[in-house]
Coordinates of C-alpha atoms in Angstrom, one line a residue:
M1473 CA 0.0 0.0 0.0
K1474 CA 1.2 3.5 -0.8
L1475 CA 0.5 6.4 1.5
H1476 CA 0.9 10.0 0.6
Q1477 CA 0.7 13.0 3.0
D1478 CA 2.2 16.4 2.6
Q1479 CA 5.0 16.8 5.2
P1480 CA 8.1 18.9 5.3
D1481 CA 11.1 17.0 3.7
S1482 CA 12.9 17.1 7.0
I1483 CA 10.4 14.8 8.7
N1484 CA 10.5 11.1 8.2
T1485 CA 7.2 9.7 7.2
V1486 CA 6.0 6.3 6.0
T1487 CA 5.1 6.6 2.3
G1488 CA 4.4 2.9 1.8
Y1489 CA 4.8 -0.6 3.3
G1490 CA 4.6 -4.3 2.6
A1491 CA 5.1 -7.5 4.4
D1492 CA 8.9 -7.3 4.0
H1493 CA 9.7 -3.6 3.7
V1494 CA 8.7 0.0 4.5
L1495 CA 9.1 3.1 2.4
I1496 CA 10.3 6.1 4.3
N1497 CA 10.2 9.3 2.3
K1498 CA 9.8 7.0 -0.7
V1499 CA 13.1 5.2 0.0
R1500 CA 12.8 1.4 0.6
H1501 CA 14.1 -0.1 3.8
D1502 CA 14.2 -3.8 4.4
G1503 CA 14.7 -5.2 7.9
N1504 CA 13.6 -4.3 11.4
L1505 CA 14.1 -0.6 12.3
I1506 CA 13.3 2.2 14.6
L1507 CA 11.8 5.3 13.0
T1508 CA 11.5 8.8 14.4
A1509 CA 10.8 12.1 12.8
E1510 CA 14.5 12.8 12.6
R1511 CA 16.3 9.4 12.4
I1512 CA 16.2 5.9 11.2
V1513 CA 17.9 3.2 13.2
A1514 CA 18.5 0.2 10.9
D1515 CA 19.4 -3.3 11.9
W1516 CA 17.3 -3.1 15.1
A1517 CA 16.2 -6.3 16.8
P1518 CA 18.0 -8.8 14.5
G1519 CA 16.2 -11.8 16.0
G1520 CA 12.8 -10.4 14.9
F1521 CA 9.7 -10.9 17.1
A1522 CA 10.7 -14.4 18.2
G1523 CA 14.1 -13.1 19.4
L1524 CA 13.0 -9.8 20.8
S1525 CA 14.9 -8.9 24.0
A1526 CA 14.8 -6.3 26.7
D1527 CA 18.0 -5.0 25.3
D1528 CA 16.2 -4.4 22.0
L1529 CA 13.5 -2.4 23.8
A1530 CA 16.2 -0.5 25.8
Q1531 CA 17.6 0.6 22.5
V1532 CA 14.2 2.1 21.7
C1533 CA 14.4 4.2 24.9
S1534 CA 17.6 5.8 23.6
V1535 CA 15.8 7.6 20.8
D1536 CA 14.2 9.9 23.4
V1537 CA 10.5 9.9 22.6
E1538 CA 7.3 9.9 24.6
I1539 CA 5.4 7.3 22.7
V1540 CA 6.6 4.1 21.0
L1541 CA 4.5 2.1 18.5
I1542 CA 5.7 -1.4 18.2
G1543 CA 4.7 -3.0 14.9
T1544 CA 4.9 -6.8 15.2
G1545 CA 4.6 -7.8 11.6
T1546 CA 1.6 -8.9 9.6
R1547 CA -0.3 -9.7 12.8
Q1548 CA -0.5 -8.2 16.2
R1549 CA 1.5 -10.2 18.8
F1550 CA 2.3 -9.2 22.3
P1551 CA 5.8 -9.5 23.8
S1552 CA 6.2 -10.8 27.3
P1553 CA 5.6 -8.0 29.9
A1554 CA 9.2 -8.6 31.2
L1555 CA 10.6 -7.5 27.8
L1556 CA 8.6 -4.2 28.1
R1557 CA 10.3 -3.3 31.4
P1558 CA 12.8 -0.8 29.8
L1559 CA 9.9 1.2 28.4
I1560 CA 8.0 1.1 31.6
D1561 CA 11.0 2.1 33.7
A1562 CA 11.7 5.0 31.3
R1563 CA 8.0 6.1 31.6
I1564 CA 7.6 5.9 27.8
G1565 CA 4.1 5.1 26.6
F1566 CA 3.8 2.3 24.1
E1567 CA 1.2 0.6 21.9
I1568 CA 1.5 -2.8 20.3
M1569 CA -0.1 -3.3 16.9
D1570 CA 0.5 -4.9 13.5
L1571 CA 3.0 -3.3 11.2
P1572 CA 0.4 -1.6 8.9
A1573 CA -1.4 0.0 11.9
A1574 CA 1.9 1.1 13.4
C1575 CA 2.9 2.8 10.1
R1576 CA -0.4 4.6 9.8
T1577 CA -0.6 5.7 13.4
Y1578 CA 3.0 6.9 13.3
N1579 CA 2.2 9.2 10.4
V1580 CA -0.8 10.7 12.2
L1581 CA 1.2 11.3 15.4
V1582 CA 4.3 12.6 13.7
G1583 CA 2.1 14.9 11.6
E1584 CA 0.7 16.3 14.8
G1585 CA 4.2 17.0 16.0
R1586 CA 4.2 14.4 18.6
S1587 CA 7.3 12.8 20.0
V1588 CA 6.9 9.3 18.6
A1589 CA 8.9 6.4 17.4
A1590 CA 7.8 3.3 15.4
A1591 CA 9.7 0.2 16.2
L1592 CA 9.0 -2.0 13.2
L1593 CA 9.4 -5.8 13.1
F1594 CA 9.0 -7.7 9.9
D1595 CA 8.0 -11.3 9.6
P1596 CA 10.8 -13.7 8.6
A1597 CA 11.0 -14.7 5.0
Q1598 CA 9.1 -17.9 4.2

């Protein structure tokens, strides 16, 4: 699906996505990543959802946002509460949703000027 929204060029927005990629400002990115209005952290959570660790979520805390949207692939899956402890301890709000919903919600919140990150996990190749 392709998404189009008028935004300043300096703000990272999701312009499209698929089961194995995301387009950020019309540039394709493959692999799990953290996205904020100002930066893209590639090669995040190399183990995917199945290998998600508290260290992976602690890395999300380092991008200094108020809200984190965790996109868990083509379907919504919930990580163990123990893995979410870094976000809870840092008092960062979070929502867990499938990847398409995380991309759409991220665009709405970043468009409102909110301090948000999307932590996007893709399903492993079949």
